[in-house]
Rosetta silent file (secondary structure, phi, psi, omega in degrees, C-alpha in Angstrom):
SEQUENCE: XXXXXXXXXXXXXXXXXXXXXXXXXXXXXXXXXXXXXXXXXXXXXXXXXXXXXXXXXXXXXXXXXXXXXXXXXXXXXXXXXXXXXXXXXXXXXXXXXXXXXXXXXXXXXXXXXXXXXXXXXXXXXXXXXXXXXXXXXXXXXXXXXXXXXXXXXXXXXXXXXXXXXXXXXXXXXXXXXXXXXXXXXXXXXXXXXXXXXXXXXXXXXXXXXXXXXXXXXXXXXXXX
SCORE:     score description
SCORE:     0.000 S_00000001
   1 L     0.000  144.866 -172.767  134.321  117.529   63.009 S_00000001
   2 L   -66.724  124.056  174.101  131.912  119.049   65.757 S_00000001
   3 L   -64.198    4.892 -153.364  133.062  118.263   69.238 S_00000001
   4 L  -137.140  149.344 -167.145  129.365  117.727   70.055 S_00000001
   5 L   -78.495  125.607  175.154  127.473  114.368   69.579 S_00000001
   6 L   -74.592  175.298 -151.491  124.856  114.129   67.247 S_00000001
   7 L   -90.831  -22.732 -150.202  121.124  113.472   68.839 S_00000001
   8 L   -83.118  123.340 -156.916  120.945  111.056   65.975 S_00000001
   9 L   -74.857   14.495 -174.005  120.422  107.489   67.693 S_00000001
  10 L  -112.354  122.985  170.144  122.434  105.538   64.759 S_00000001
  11 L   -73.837  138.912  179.543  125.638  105.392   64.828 S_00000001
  12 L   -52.262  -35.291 -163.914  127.338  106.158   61.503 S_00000001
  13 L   -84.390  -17.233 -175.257  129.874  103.414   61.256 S_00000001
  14 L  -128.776  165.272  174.640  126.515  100.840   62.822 S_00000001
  15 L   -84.062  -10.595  178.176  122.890   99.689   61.651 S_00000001
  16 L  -124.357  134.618 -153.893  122.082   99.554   65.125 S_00000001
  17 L   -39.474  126.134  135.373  120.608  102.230   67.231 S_00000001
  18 L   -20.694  126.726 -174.845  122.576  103.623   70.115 S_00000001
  19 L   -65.656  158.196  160.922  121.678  102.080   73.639 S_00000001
  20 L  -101.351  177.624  157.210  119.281  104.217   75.812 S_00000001
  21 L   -57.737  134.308  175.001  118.708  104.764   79.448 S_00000001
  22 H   -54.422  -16.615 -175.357  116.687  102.615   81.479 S_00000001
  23 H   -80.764  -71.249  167.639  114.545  105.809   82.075 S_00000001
  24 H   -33.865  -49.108  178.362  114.231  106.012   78.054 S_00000001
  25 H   -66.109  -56.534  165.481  113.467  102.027   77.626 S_00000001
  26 H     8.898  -96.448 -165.271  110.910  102.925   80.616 S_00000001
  27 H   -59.775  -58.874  171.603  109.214  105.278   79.253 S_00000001
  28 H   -24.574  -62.013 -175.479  109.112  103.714   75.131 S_00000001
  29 H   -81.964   -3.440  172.571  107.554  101.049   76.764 S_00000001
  30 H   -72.548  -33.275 -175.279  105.353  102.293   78.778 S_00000001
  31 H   -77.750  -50.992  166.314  104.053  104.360   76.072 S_00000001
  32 H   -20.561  -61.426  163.497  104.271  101.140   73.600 S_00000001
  33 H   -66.959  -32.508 -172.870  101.795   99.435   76.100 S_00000001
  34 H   -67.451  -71.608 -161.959   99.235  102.301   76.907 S_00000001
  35 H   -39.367  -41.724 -174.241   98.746  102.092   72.627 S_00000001
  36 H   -85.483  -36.424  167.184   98.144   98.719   72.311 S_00000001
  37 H   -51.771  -44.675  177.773   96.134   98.484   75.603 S_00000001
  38 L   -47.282  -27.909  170.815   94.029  101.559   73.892 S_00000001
  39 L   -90.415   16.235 -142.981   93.595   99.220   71.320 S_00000001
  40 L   116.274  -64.251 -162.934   92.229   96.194   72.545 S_00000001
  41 L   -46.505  123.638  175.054   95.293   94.281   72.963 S_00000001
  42 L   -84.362  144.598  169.014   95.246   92.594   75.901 S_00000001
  43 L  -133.192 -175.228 -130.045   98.815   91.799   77.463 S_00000001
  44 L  -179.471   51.851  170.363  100.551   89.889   80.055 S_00000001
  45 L   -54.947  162.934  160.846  103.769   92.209   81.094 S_00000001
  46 L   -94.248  112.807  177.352  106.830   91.412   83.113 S_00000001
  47 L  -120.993  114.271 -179.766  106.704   94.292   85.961 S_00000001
  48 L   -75.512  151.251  157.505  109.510   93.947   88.511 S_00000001
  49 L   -93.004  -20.194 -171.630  108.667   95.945   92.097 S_00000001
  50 L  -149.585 -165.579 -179.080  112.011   96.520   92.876 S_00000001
  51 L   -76.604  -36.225 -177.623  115.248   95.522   91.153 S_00000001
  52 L   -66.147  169.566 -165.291  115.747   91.990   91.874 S_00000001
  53 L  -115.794  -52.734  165.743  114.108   90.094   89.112 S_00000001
  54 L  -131.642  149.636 -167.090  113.090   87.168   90.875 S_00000001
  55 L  -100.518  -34.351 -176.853  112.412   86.673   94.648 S_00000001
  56 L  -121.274  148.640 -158.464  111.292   83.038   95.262 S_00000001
  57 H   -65.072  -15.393 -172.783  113.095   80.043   95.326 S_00000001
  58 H   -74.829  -42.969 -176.675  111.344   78.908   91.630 S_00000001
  59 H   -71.547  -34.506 -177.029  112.013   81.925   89.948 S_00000001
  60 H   -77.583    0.979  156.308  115.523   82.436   91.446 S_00000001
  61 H   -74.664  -51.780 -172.847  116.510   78.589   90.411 S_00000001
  62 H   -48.084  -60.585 -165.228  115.243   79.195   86.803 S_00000001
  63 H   -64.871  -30.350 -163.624  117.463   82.316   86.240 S_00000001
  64 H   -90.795  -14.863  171.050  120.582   80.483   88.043 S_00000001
  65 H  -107.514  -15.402  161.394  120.233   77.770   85.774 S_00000001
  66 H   -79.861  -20.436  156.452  120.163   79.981   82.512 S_00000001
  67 L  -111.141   18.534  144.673  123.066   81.448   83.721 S_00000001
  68 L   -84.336   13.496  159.164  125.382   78.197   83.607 S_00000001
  69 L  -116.850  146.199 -134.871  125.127   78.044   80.010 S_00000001
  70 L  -111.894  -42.896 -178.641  128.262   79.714   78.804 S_00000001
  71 L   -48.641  -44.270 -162.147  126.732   79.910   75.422 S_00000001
  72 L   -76.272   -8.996 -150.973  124.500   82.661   77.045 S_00000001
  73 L   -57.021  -51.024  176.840  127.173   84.513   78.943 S_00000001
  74 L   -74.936  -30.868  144.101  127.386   87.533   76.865 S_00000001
  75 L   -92.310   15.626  179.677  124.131   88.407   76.426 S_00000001
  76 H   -99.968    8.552  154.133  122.496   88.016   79.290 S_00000001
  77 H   -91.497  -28.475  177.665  123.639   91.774   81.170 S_00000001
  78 H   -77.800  -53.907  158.300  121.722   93.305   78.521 S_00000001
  79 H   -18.837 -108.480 -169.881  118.841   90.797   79.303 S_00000001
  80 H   -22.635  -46.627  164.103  118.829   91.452   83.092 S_00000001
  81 H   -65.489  -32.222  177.219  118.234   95.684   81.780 S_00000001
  82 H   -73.809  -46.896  177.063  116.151   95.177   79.494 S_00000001
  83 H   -63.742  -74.440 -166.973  113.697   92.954   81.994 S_00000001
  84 L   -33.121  -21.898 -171.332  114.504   95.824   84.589 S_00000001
  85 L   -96.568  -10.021 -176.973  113.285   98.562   82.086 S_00000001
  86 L    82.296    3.205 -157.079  109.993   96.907   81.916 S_00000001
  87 L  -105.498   42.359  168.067  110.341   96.461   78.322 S_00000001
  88 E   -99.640   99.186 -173.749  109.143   92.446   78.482 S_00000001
  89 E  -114.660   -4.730  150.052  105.520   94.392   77.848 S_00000001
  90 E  -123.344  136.858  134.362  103.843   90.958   76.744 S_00000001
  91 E  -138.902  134.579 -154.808  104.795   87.146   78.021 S_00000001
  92 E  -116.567  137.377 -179.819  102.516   83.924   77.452 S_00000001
  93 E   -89.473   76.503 -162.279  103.428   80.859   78.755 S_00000001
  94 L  -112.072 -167.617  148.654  102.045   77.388   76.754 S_00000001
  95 L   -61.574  134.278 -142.450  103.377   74.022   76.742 S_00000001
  96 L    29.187   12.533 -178.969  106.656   73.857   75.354 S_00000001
  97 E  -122.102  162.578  177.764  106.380   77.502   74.010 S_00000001
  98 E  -135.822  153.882  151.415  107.009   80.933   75.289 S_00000001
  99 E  -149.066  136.714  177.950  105.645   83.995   73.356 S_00000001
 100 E  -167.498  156.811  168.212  106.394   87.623   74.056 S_00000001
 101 E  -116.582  108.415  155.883  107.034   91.031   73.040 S_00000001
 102 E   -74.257  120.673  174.038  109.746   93.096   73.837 S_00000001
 103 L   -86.454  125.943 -167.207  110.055   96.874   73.325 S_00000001
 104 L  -127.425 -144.370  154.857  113.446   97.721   71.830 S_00000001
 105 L   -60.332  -37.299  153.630  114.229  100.221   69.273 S_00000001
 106 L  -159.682  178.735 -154.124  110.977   99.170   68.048 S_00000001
 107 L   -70.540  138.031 -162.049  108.302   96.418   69.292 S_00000001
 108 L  -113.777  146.116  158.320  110.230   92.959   69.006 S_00000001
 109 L  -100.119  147.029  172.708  108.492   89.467   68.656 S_00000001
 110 E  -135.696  137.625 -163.263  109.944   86.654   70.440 S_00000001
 111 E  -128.090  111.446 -164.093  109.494   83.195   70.109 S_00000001
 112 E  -112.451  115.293  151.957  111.121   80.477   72.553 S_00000001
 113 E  -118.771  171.343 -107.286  110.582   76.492   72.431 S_00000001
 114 E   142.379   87.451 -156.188  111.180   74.051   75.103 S_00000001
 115 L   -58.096  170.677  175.184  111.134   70.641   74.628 S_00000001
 116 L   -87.673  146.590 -175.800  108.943   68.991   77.076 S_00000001
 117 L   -53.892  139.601  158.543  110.628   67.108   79.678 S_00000001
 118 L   -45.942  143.793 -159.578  111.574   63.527   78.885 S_00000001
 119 H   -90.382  -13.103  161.723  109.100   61.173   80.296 S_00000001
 120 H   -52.274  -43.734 -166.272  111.994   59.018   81.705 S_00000001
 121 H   -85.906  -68.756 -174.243  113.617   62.025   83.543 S_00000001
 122 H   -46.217  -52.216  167.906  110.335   62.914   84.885 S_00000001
 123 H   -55.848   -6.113  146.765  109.588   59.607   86.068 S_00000001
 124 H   -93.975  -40.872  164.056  112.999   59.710   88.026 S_00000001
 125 H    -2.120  -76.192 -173.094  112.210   62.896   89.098 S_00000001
 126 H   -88.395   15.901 -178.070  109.162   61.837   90.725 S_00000001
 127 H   -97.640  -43.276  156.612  110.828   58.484   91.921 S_00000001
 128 H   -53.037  -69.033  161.031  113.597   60.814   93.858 S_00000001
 129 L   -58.985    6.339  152.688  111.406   62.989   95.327 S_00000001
 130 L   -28.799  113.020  173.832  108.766   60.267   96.570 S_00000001
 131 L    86.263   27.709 -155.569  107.777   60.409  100.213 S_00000001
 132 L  -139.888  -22.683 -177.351  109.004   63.920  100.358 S_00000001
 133 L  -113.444  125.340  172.719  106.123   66.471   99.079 S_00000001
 134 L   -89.494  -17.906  172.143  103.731   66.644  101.275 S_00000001
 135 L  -179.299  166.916 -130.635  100.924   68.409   98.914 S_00000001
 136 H   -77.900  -54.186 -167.202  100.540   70.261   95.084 S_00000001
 137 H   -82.903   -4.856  161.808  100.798   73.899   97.358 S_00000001
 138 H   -58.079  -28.622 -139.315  103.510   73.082   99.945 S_00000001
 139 H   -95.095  -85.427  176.351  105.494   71.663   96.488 S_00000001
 140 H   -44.739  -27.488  163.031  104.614   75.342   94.650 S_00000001
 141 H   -82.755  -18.403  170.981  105.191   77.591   97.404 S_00000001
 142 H   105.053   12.853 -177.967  108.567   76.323   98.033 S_00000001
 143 L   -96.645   47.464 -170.930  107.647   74.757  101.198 S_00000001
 144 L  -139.340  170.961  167.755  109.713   71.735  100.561 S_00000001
 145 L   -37.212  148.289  152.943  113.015   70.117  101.042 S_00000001
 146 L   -83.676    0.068  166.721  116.077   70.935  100.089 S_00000001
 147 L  -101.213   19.406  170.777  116.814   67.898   98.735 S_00000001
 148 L   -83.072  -58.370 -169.102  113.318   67.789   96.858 S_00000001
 149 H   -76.106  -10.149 -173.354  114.430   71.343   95.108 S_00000001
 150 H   -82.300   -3.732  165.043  118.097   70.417   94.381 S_00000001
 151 H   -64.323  -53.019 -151.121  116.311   67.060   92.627 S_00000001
 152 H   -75.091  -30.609 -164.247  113.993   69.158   91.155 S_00000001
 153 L  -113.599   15.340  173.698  116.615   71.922   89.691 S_00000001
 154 L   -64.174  125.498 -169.040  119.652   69.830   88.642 S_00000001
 155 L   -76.089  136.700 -176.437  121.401   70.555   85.847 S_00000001
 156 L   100.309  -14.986 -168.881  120.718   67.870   83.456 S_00000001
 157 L  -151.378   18.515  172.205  118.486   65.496   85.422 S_00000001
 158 L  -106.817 -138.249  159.534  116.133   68.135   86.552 S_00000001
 159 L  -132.474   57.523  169.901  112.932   69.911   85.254 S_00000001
 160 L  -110.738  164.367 -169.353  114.854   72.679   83.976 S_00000001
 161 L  -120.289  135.738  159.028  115.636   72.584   80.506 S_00000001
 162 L   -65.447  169.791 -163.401  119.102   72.759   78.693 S_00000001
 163 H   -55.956  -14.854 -164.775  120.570   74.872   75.955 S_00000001
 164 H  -109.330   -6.178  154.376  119.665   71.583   73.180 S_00000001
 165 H   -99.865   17.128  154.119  116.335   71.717   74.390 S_00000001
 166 E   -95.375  123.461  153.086  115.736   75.548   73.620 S_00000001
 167 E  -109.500  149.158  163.663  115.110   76.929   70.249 S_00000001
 168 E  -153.213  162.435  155.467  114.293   80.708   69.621 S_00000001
 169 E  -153.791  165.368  179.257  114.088   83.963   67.426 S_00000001
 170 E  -131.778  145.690 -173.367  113.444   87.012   67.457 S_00000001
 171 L   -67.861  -22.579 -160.304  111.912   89.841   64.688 S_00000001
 172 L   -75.513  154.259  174.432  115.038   92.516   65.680 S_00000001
 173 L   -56.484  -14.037 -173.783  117.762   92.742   62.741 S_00000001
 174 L   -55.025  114.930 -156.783  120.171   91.236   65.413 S_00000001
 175 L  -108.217   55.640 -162.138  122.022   88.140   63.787 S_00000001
 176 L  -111.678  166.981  175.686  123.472   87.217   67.143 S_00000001
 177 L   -49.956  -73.256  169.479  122.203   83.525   68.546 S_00000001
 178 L  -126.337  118.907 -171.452  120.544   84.743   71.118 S_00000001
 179 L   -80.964  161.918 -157.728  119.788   88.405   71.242 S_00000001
 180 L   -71.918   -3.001  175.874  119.459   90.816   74.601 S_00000001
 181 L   -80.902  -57.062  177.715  115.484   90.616   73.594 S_00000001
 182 H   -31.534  -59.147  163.933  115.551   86.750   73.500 S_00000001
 183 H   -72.913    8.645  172.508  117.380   87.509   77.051 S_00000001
 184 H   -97.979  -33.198 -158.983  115.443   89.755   78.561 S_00000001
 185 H   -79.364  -42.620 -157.060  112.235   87.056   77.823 S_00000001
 186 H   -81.766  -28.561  149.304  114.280   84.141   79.299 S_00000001
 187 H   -33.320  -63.046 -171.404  114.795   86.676   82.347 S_00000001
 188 H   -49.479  -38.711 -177.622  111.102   87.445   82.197 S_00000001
 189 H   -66.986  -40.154 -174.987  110.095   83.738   82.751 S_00000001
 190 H   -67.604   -1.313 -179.754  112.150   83.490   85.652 S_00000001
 191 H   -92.424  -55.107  175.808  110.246   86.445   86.903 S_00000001
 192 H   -46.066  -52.852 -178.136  106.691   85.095   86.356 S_00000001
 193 H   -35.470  -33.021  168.969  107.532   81.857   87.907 S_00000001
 194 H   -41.814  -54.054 -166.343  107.495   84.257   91.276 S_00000001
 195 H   -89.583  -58.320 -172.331  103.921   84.603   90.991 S_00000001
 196 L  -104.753   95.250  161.172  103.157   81.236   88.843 S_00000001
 197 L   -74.211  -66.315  115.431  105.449   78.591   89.851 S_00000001
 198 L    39.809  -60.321  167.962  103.017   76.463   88.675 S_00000001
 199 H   -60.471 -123.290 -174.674  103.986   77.424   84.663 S_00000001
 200 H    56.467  -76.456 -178.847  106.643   75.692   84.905 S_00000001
 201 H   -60.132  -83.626  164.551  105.177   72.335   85.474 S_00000001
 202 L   -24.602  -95.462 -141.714  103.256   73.762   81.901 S_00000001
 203 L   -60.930 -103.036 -137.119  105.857   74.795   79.837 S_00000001
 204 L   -33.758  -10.705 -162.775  108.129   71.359   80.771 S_00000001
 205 L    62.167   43.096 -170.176  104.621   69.261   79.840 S_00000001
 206 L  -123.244  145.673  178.690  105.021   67.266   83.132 S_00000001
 207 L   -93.161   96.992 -159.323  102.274   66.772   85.591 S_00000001
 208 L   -68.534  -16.342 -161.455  102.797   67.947   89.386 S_00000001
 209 H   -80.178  -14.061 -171.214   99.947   65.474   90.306 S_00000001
 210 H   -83.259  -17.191  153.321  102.458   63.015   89.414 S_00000001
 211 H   -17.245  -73.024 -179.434  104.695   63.903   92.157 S_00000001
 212 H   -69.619  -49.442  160.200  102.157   63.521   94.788 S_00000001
 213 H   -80.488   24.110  159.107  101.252   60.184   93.692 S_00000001
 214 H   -80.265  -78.054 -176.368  104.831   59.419   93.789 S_00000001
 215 H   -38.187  -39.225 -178.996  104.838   60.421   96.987 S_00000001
 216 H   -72.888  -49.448 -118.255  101.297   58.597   98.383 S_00000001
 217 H  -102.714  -36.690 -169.116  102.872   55.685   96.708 S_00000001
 218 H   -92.393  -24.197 -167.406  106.449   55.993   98.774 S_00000001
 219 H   -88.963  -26.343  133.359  104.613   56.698  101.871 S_00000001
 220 H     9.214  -93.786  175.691  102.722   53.442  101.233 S_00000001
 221 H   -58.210  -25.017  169.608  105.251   51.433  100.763 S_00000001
 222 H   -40.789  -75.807  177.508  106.626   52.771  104.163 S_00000001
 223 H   -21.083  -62.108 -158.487  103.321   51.836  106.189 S_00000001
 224 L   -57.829    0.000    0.000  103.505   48.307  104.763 S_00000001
């Protein structure tokens, strides 16, 4: 046998491609996007500036709460490269849905649901945090308590969602639960959230106005 590795990206003994270099995912996807932008497509990448993935307290609560489920443990270092590589090259945000495309070995689809919050747990939510937000862009910039966001991000009673309220798949041959594309997208949210805190509030179905009139409501009852 040849001491020297074949160029060929399949391994014999697997069906699935040899990993690449973040410089290699890079570039695929970079190329991946200029084609489809050439075409028309319009898209909605995840583009980090620097290596952290998220920056602000929404997005860095999101990712910190996807990585206390245990279920997730092992694929989510492949995630975290794969978002880093740029190769989230579409993600759409809707109510209870995620949709995006990931560039892999070849362009991936990925499809995420997310139940909408319970209307009870929102309604303690916004019973806990009452008297506490002072207005809708203080509450999204992150200009709030710290006992508003540990309310807000608790696991289990917050308006983050748990592993039984996520469903997903993905188009790659991968027959793992959740695959490092699925994790690079659930990265990817936690990235957007930097810029749109505000999806959030979306994808959960929940209203931030209700918040504030939680709040008018507690400060009210103060006055009186």
């Amino acid at each position: 046998m040849s001491r020297y590795r074949s160029r060929n990206r399949y391994d014999r003994y697997s069906y699935f491609p040899q990993s690449k270099s973040k410089g290699e995912r890079m570039a695929d996807a970079a190329r991946k996007r200029q084609a489809l932008e050439k075409k028309g497509t319009a898209l909605s990448p995840v583009v980090l500036e620097g290596f952290a993935i998220a920056t602000t307290c929404w997005g860095k609560a999101w990712c910190r709460n996807i990585e206390s489920y245990q279920d997730y443990a092992n694929r989510l270092p492949r995630g975290r490269s794969y978002v880093r590589s740029n190769s989230v090259i579409d993600l759409r945000i809707a109510p209870g849905a995620v949709q995006a495309q990931v560039m892999g070995s070849s362009l991936y689809r990925v499809d995420i649901g997310i139940k909408r919050v319970a209307r009870e747990r929102w309604a303690a939510i916004c019973a806990a945090c009452g008297g506490r937000i002072g207005s809708l862009v203080e509450l999204l910039q992150g200009r709030i308590s710290s006992e508003v966001m540990d309310v807000m991000t608790r696991p289990g009673e917050g308006l983050f969602p748990q592993p039984a309220e996520i469903a997903f798949k993905c188009s790659c041959p991968d027959i793992a639960g959740l695959c490092k594309h699925i994790a690079a997208v659930l990265y990817g949210i936690g990235s957007r959230l930097d810029r749109q805190p505000e999806l959030l509030f979306l994808l959960r179905g929940a209203d931030p106005a209700d918040l504030l009139a939680s709040a008018a409501a507690a400060s009210g009852a103060a006055a009186a």
